[in-house]
Amino acid sequence: MQKIKIEEPKKIENLNNLILFDRPSQIYISLATNYLPLIKKGDYVYQEEKIAIRKKDHFPLFSTISGIVTNIDAKGITIKNDFKNRVRIEEIKEYDLKEYSQEEISKHLFELGIQNIGDPDTEPYQKLKPHQIYKTLIINALQKEPYISLESFELKMERKQLLEIIEVFIDTYNFMEVYIVVPNNQKLLLEEWEQCEKDHKIKLIEMEEYYALGHNRKLLAELKGMYYQKDPIEKGTVILNVSTLCSIYQALKYRRPQIKMLVQFTGDMWKKNSYIEVRIGTYLKEILEQLEFKRTKEILLLQGGLLQGEPQNPDHTIISVNTKTFSAWKNIKENKPTSCTRCGKCIESCPMHLNPVLIMDALSKQKKIKRFHLEQCIDCKLCSFVCPSMIPLHDFIKEGKEKNQ
């Protein structure tokens, strides 16, 4: 496999800015089709109040502000902020993490609605079920795309809390090995964690970052030579990114639901590479106003990074647990695709050793595609990125995955 290394401009890499955005005028909590609202239009809701449950198992969603429900439909709930941050239980109590059993950890993560930050992955309460056979815990601090460094940033900022929850997991779940996987170009971060490696039962793994290594499937294949069908737990392995681990710590330490998260704003059209603590459900346009971001036709605004990101309309984009990063770039006119030249670059570059061009051919000829193992695709879009004919190969793989479900 060809390893794709994408260099990052020093001006973006070194200018970091931490901002608190805590006063959205309103929030929007998406329901999709699988959640049942517990409130109605006109109701007053408290911050951290349960406002919806998932139909199949009653997994909850919470309001991240206090205020009045101004709209509710099958797609979501809109709440106008009264800026009072009113909660039903005001006392903040700290809990001893060492007192938790496996059953209690899973139970509280479920009841508090803790989700993975940035990954539509198996939820934490399912990854940490009681009475499973656990072997390996991997804390993934690698970036999934160039310019995105949120995991490394949180690994540096929350070191004490992260060590505390890792120690609890080691004792409670009897993990035989614990890895913290860190980019080898983060010198200061590595120096800080090297001492922790000596004092705790963890192993610091330095890895050279090339594109797509940060994805769980590729990371486990590279680190342990393992492949899985649906989830790493099949191999006795739990993989958590740093953002999610921080969220788990907050939930178990204070027994409060997930209402805030860090979001990174990056790309060559920002003045600074910013990390913003924001309430889940906030409209992107309000954050952009605080950042004094001027929207023009010359700027391409993406949810995600340069390779996997999707163009956004800030007026309708909401901060959710899956939106860890926004990036802005000078808009470049795209070339139209031409015929495939069978150069093989998409095959050489695929981190999961798939054959994108054969998948495209099979779909166009209505042939069976199960033999291509599309479930292993990590949606990195590298095949489309390297294609000299500008063919959107990932679109074909995505179509195949949807047909194969």
XYZ file of C-alpha atoms in Angstrom:
405
model
C 0.000 0.000 0.000
C 1.197 3.491 -0.867
C 1.415 5.705 2.242
C 0.021 9.180 1.608
C 1.730 11.940 3.575
C 0.126 15.379 3.421
C 2.205 18.242 4.760
C 0.598 20.865 6.984
C 1.459 24.579 6.826
C 3.303 25.745 9.952
C 1.137 28.867 10.217
C -1.955 26.726 10.785
C -0.235 24.177 12.965
C 1.261 26.624 15.470
C -1.439 29.266 15.996
C -3.834 27.789 18.548
C -6.675 29.634 20.224
C -9.029 28.319 22.972
C -12.461 29.993 23.062
C -15.619 29.492 25.132
C -18.905 29.928 23.240
C -21.530 29.427 25.926
C -24.503 31.617 24.993
C -26.274 30.386 21.855
C -29.598 32.140 21.202
C -31.195 28.754 20.577
C -30.307 25.107 20.111
C -31.561 22.377 17.813
C -31.482 18.715 18.897
C -31.882 16.312 15.982
C -34.294 13.405 16.433
C -34.079 11.711 13.015
C -36.725 8.971 12.773
C -35.672 6.765 15.659
C -36.292 9.099 18.628
C -39.518 9.870 20.486
C -39.884 13.391 21.987
C -40.901 13.661 25.661
C -41.925 17.326 25.484
C -44.186 19.515 23.336
C -44.095 22.989 21.796
C -44.416 25.717 24.423
C -42.961 23.620 27.258
C -40.255 25.048 29.495
C -37.221 22.761 29.748
C -34.288 22.823 32.137
C -30.659 22.438 31.157
C -29.768 18.718 31.338
C -33.452 17.722 31.186
C -34.286 14.541 29.253
C -36.212 15.622 26.127
C -36.297 12.502 23.926
C -35.638 8.760 23.995
C -34.629 6.310 21.291
C -37.574 4.127 20.386
C -35.790 0.769 20.417
C -34.097 1.009 23.830
C -34.970 4.412 25.442
C -31.408 5.786 25.082
C -31.893 9.471 26.072
C -31.195 12.906 24.600
C -30.883 15.977 26.838
C -31.368 19.719 26.479
C -28.090 21.610 26.603
C -29.715 24.905 27.700
C -32.783 26.049 29.663
C -35.621 27.766 27.835
C -38.851 27.408 25.850
C -39.507 24.773 23.171
C -40.325 26.904 20.103
C -40.675 24.116 17.563
C -40.853 20.345 17.490
C -41.376 17.918 14.632
C -40.228 14.504 13.446
C -36.763 15.867 12.592
C -35.857 17.736 15.748
C -36.508 20.051 18.695
C -35.735 23.797 18.788
C -35.314 25.455 22.207
C -34.948 29.220 22.735
C -32.315 30.070 25.329
C -33.421 32.036 28.414
C -29.713 32.437 29.351
C -30.388 31.321 32.952
C -28.747 27.869 32.756
C -31.405 26.542 35.123
C -31.018 22.929 36.234
C -33.239 20.814 38.464
C -30.289 19.582 40.541
C -27.901 22.477 41.193
C -25.516 20.753 43.590
C -22.458 19.437 41.779
C -21.223 16.301 43.502
C -18.000 14.440 42.758
C -18.085 10.646 42.703
C -15.218 8.278 43.415
C -14.528 6.546 40.101
C -12.858 3.625 41.889
C -16.185 2.707 43.476
C -17.843 1.919 40.131
C -18.491 -1.668 39.061
C -18.668 -2.724 35.405
C -22.464 -2.818 35.645
C -22.611 0.697 37.109
C -20.311 2.186 34.473
C -22.407 0.813 31.609
C -25.655 1.798 33.364
C -24.647 5.424 33.986
C -23.201 5.911 30.494
C -26.535 4.736 29.101
C -28.738 6.784 31.440
C -26.683 9.940 30.818
C -26.861 9.497 27.035
C -23.083 9.506 26.514
C -22.213 9.171 22.832
C -18.963 8.940 20.900
C -17.554 12.354 20.011
C -16.858 12.594 16.288
C -17.560 8.951 15.421
C -20.938 7.376 14.577
C -19.577 4.282 16.291
C -20.745 1.756 18.878
C -21.792 3.796 21.917
C -19.559 3.779 25.038
C -22.065 1.897 27.206
C -22.032 -0.925 24.627
C -18.244 -0.958 24.350
C -17.932 -1.209 28.130
C -20.565 -3.846 28.837
C -20.138 -5.986 31.954
C -18.985 -9.612 31.812
C -17.173 -9.306 28.464
C -13.672 -10.638 27.868
C -11.437 -7.594 27.540
C -7.805 -7.723 26.441
C -6.745 -4.369 25.013
C -7.683 -0.734 25.575
C -6.503 1.694 22.888
C -6.746 5.467 23.365
C -6.513 6.948 19.889
C -4.973 10.431 19.709
C -4.126 10.308 16.000
C -5.710 12.744 13.627
C -8.114 11.416 11.015
C -7.284 14.120 8.507
C -4.540 16.666 7.832
C -4.783 19.891 9.876
C -7.024 18.233 12.497
C -5.335 18.003 15.902
C -8.212 18.047 18.391
C -7.335 14.672 19.935
C -3.734 15.699 20.636
C -4.922 19.018 22.049
C -7.279 17.312 24.519
C -4.647 14.713 25.421
C -2.427 17.597 26.541
C -5.144 19.656 28.260
C -6.882 16.837 30.169
C -3.932 14.643 31.141
C -4.777 14.312 34.847
C -8.424 13.380 34.246
C -7.539 10.964 31.459
C -5.030 9.139 33.624
C -7.615 8.821 36.373
C -10.248 7.214 34.144
C -7.691 4.966 32.405
C -6.539 3.619 35.784
C -10.155 2.896 36.710
C -10.719 1.009 33.459
C -7.557 -1.059 34.008
C -8.689 -2.096 37.495
C -12.388 -2.544 36.693
C -12.191 -4.341 33.354
C -8.847 -6.108 33.840
C -7.352 -4.931 30.563
C -4.121 -6.817 29.940
C -2.616 -4.016 27.842
C -3.360 -0.321 27.436
C -1.996 1.764 24.572
C -2.105 5.511 24.064
C -1.351 6.110 20.381
C 0.195 9.521 19.770
C 1.571 11.279 16.652
C 5.380 11.148 16.738
C 5.648 14.799 15.645
C 4.099 16.095 18.898
C 7.351 16.538 20.851
C 5.990 18.391 23.918
C 3.019 16.065 24.197
C 5.265 13.009 24.073
C 7.585 14.389 26.761
C 4.647 15.020 29.112
C 3.190 11.529 28.644
C 6.502 9.631 28.794
C 6.621 10.088 32.581
C 3.024 8.856 32.836
C 4.049 5.762 30.928
C 6.657 4.974 33.601
C 4.267 5.556 36.510
C 1.195 3.790 35.121
C 0.357 0.512 33.391
C 0.153 2.055 29.968
C 2.305 1.960 26.877
C 2.844 5.094 24.813
C 2.923 4.264 21.091
C 4.468 6.851 18.792
C 3.289 6.483 15.203
C 4.238 8.374 12.085
C 1.025 9.846 10.778
C 0.101 9.149 7.205
C -3.375 9.670 5.891
C -6.175 7.417 7.238
C -4.089 5.808 10.011
C -6.296 7.515 12.601
C -9.341 5.439 11.629
C -10.042 2.593 14.039
C -9.980 -0.163 11.406
C -6.661 0.936 9.959
C -5.129 1.624 13.369
C -5.971 -1.835 14.725
C -4.684 -3.490 11.563
C -1.416 -1.557 11.773
C -0.945 -1.863 15.537
C -2.089 -5.434 16.169
C -2.542 -6.998 12.729
C -6.262 -7.465 13.489
C -9.358 -7.025 11.345
C -12.947 -7.024 12.546
C -16.419 -7.080 10.988
C -18.491 -4.593 13.006
C -16.608 -3.611 16.156
C -13.138 -4.140 17.724
C -14.808 -5.763 20.750
C -14.946 -8.913 18.583
C -11.191 -9.062 19.240
C -11.472 -8.173 22.933
C -10.398 -4.624 22.106
C -11.932 -1.279 23.074
C -10.875 1.765 21.047
C -11.804 5.237 22.314
C -10.711 8.586 20.957
C -9.532 11.163 23.475
C -12.632 13.370 23.115
C -14.948 10.495 23.969
C -12.804 9.435 26.929
C -12.973 13.001 28.302
C -16.751 12.890 27.966
C -16.919 9.545 29.796
C -14.796 10.963 32.620
C -17.085 13.994 33.071
C -20.204 11.815 33.059
C -18.949 9.335 35.660
C -17.195 11.916 37.849
C -20.190 14.254 38.172
C -23.140 12.149 36.927
C -24.202 14.886 34.520
C -25.209 14.380 30.858
C -23.149 15.390 27.854
C -24.058 19.007 26.958
C -20.770 20.541 25.759
C -17.873 19.535 23.518
C -14.744 20.956 21.907
C -14.868 21.774 18.208
C -11.825 22.641 16.094
C -11.891 25.317 13.384
C -8.987 25.016 10.965
C -7.911 25.494 7.352
C -5.986 28.141 5.433
C -8.834 30.686 5.469
C -8.932 31.122 9.274
C -6.873 33.711 11.087
C -6.117 31.177 13.823
C -6.490 27.464 14.428
C -9.190 27.621 17.126
C -10.622 25.141 19.624
C -14.058 26.195 20.836
C -16.044 24.758 23.737
C -19.628 24.855 22.543
C -23.033 23.556 23.624
C -24.318 20.657 21.542
C -27.149 21.889 19.311
C -25.635 25.341 18.658
C -26.063 26.812 15.171
C -22.762 27.153 13.303
C -23.629 30.651 12.049
C -23.531 32.047 15.616
C -20.030 30.681 16.189
C -18.816 32.082 12.869
C -20.070 35.526 13.895
C -17.946 35.380 17.070
C -14.942 34.284 15.008
C -15.594 37.237 12.648
C -15.619 34.812 9.755
C -16.688 36.475 6.496
C -18.548 34.168 4.120
C -17.683 34.657 0.450
C -17.935 32.625 -2.752
C -14.152 32.283 -2.704
C -14.232 30.292 0.563
C -15.185 26.626 0.791
C -16.515 25.784 4.272
C -16.483 22.093 5.155
C -17.746 20.005 8.049
C -14.672 17.854 8.536
C -11.293 18.128 6.883
C -10.009 18.711 3.390
C -10.428 15.135 2.174
C -13.543 13.838 3.928
C -15.338 17.113 4.612
C -18.762 18.004 3.237
C -19.703 21.570 2.119
C -21.868 23.398 4.657
C -24.517 26.097 4.740
C -23.854 27.714 8.152
C -27.480 28.884 8.432
C -28.631 25.270 8.719
C -25.602 23.490 10.199
C -25.865 22.367 13.817
C -23.090 21.323 16.208
C -23.756 17.668 17.053
C -21.630 14.969 18.687
C -20.486 13.974 15.185
C -19.219 17.431 14.198
C -15.775 17.784 15.769
C -14.179 19.873 13.048
C -14.933 22.602 10.542
C -12.381 23.727 7.978
C -12.291 26.635 5.533
C -10.303 26.727 2.305
C -9.800 28.848 -0.749
C -12.407 27.548 -3.180
C -10.867 25.782 -6.161
C -12.946 25.018 -9.234
C -13.269 21.274 -9.692
C -12.336 19.571 -12.954
C -14.840 17.270 -14.619
C -14.147 13.509 -14.433
C -12.728 11.689 -17.436
C -12.546 7.995 -18.313
C -10.670 5.612 -16.014
C -7.122 4.956 -17.291
C -6.630 1.826 -15.126
C -3.562 3.416 -13.541
C -4.129 1.531 -10.275
C -3.445 4.507 -7.980
C -6.725 4.019 -6.114
C -5.783 0.405 -5.347
C -2.242 1.325 -4.260
C -3.431 4.060 -1.920
C -6.419 2.328 -0.283
C -5.506 1.842 3.404
C -7.855 -1.154 3.675
C -6.597 -2.882 0.479
C -9.881 -2.577 -1.403
C -10.205 -2.293 -5.184
C -12.280 0.850 -5.855
C -12.234 0.640 -9.642
C -13.493 -2.959 -9.695
C -16.245 -1.998 -7.243
C -17.259 0.821 -9.592
C -17.297 -1.583 -12.558
C -19.319 -4.206 -10.678
C -21.943 -1.642 -9.639
C -22.329 -0.292 -13.167
C -22.856 -3.831 -14.464
C -25.249 -4.751 -11.606
C -22.939 -7.536 -10.396
C -22.765 -8.869 -6.835
C -20.363 -6.893 -4.659
C -20.236 -8.848 -1.379
C -16.921 -10.384 -2.383
C -15.303 -6.906 -2.278
C -15.719 -6.606 1.553
C -17.096 -3.074 1.447
C -17.686 -3.144 5.212
C -13.923 -2.631 5.592
C -14.088 0.786 3.864
C -13.349 3.581 6.375
C -14.729 6.373 4.124
C -11.406 8.194 3.937
C -12.097 9.163 0.280
C -8.441 8.685 -0.564
C -9.354 6.784 -3.741
C -11.192 9.856 -5.056
C -8.373 12.166 -3.926
C -5.576 10.345 -5.799
C -7.543 9.576 -8.984
C -5.912 11.472 -11.899
C -9.165 11.128 -13.874
C -11.110 12.945 -11.109
C -13.573 10.050 -10.762
C -15.549 10.204 -7.477
C -14.731 6.576 -6.658
C -15.833 6.844 -3.054
C -19.372 7.662 -4.226
C -19.535 4.231 -5.845
C -18.240 2.529 -2.703
C -20.769 4.419 -0.588
C -23.556 3.314 -2.931
C -22.348 -0.266 -2.715
C -22.263 -0.173 1.090
C -25.844 1.115 1.194
C -27.036 -1.657 -1.141
C -25.172 -4.253 0.917
C -26.810 -3.360 4.244
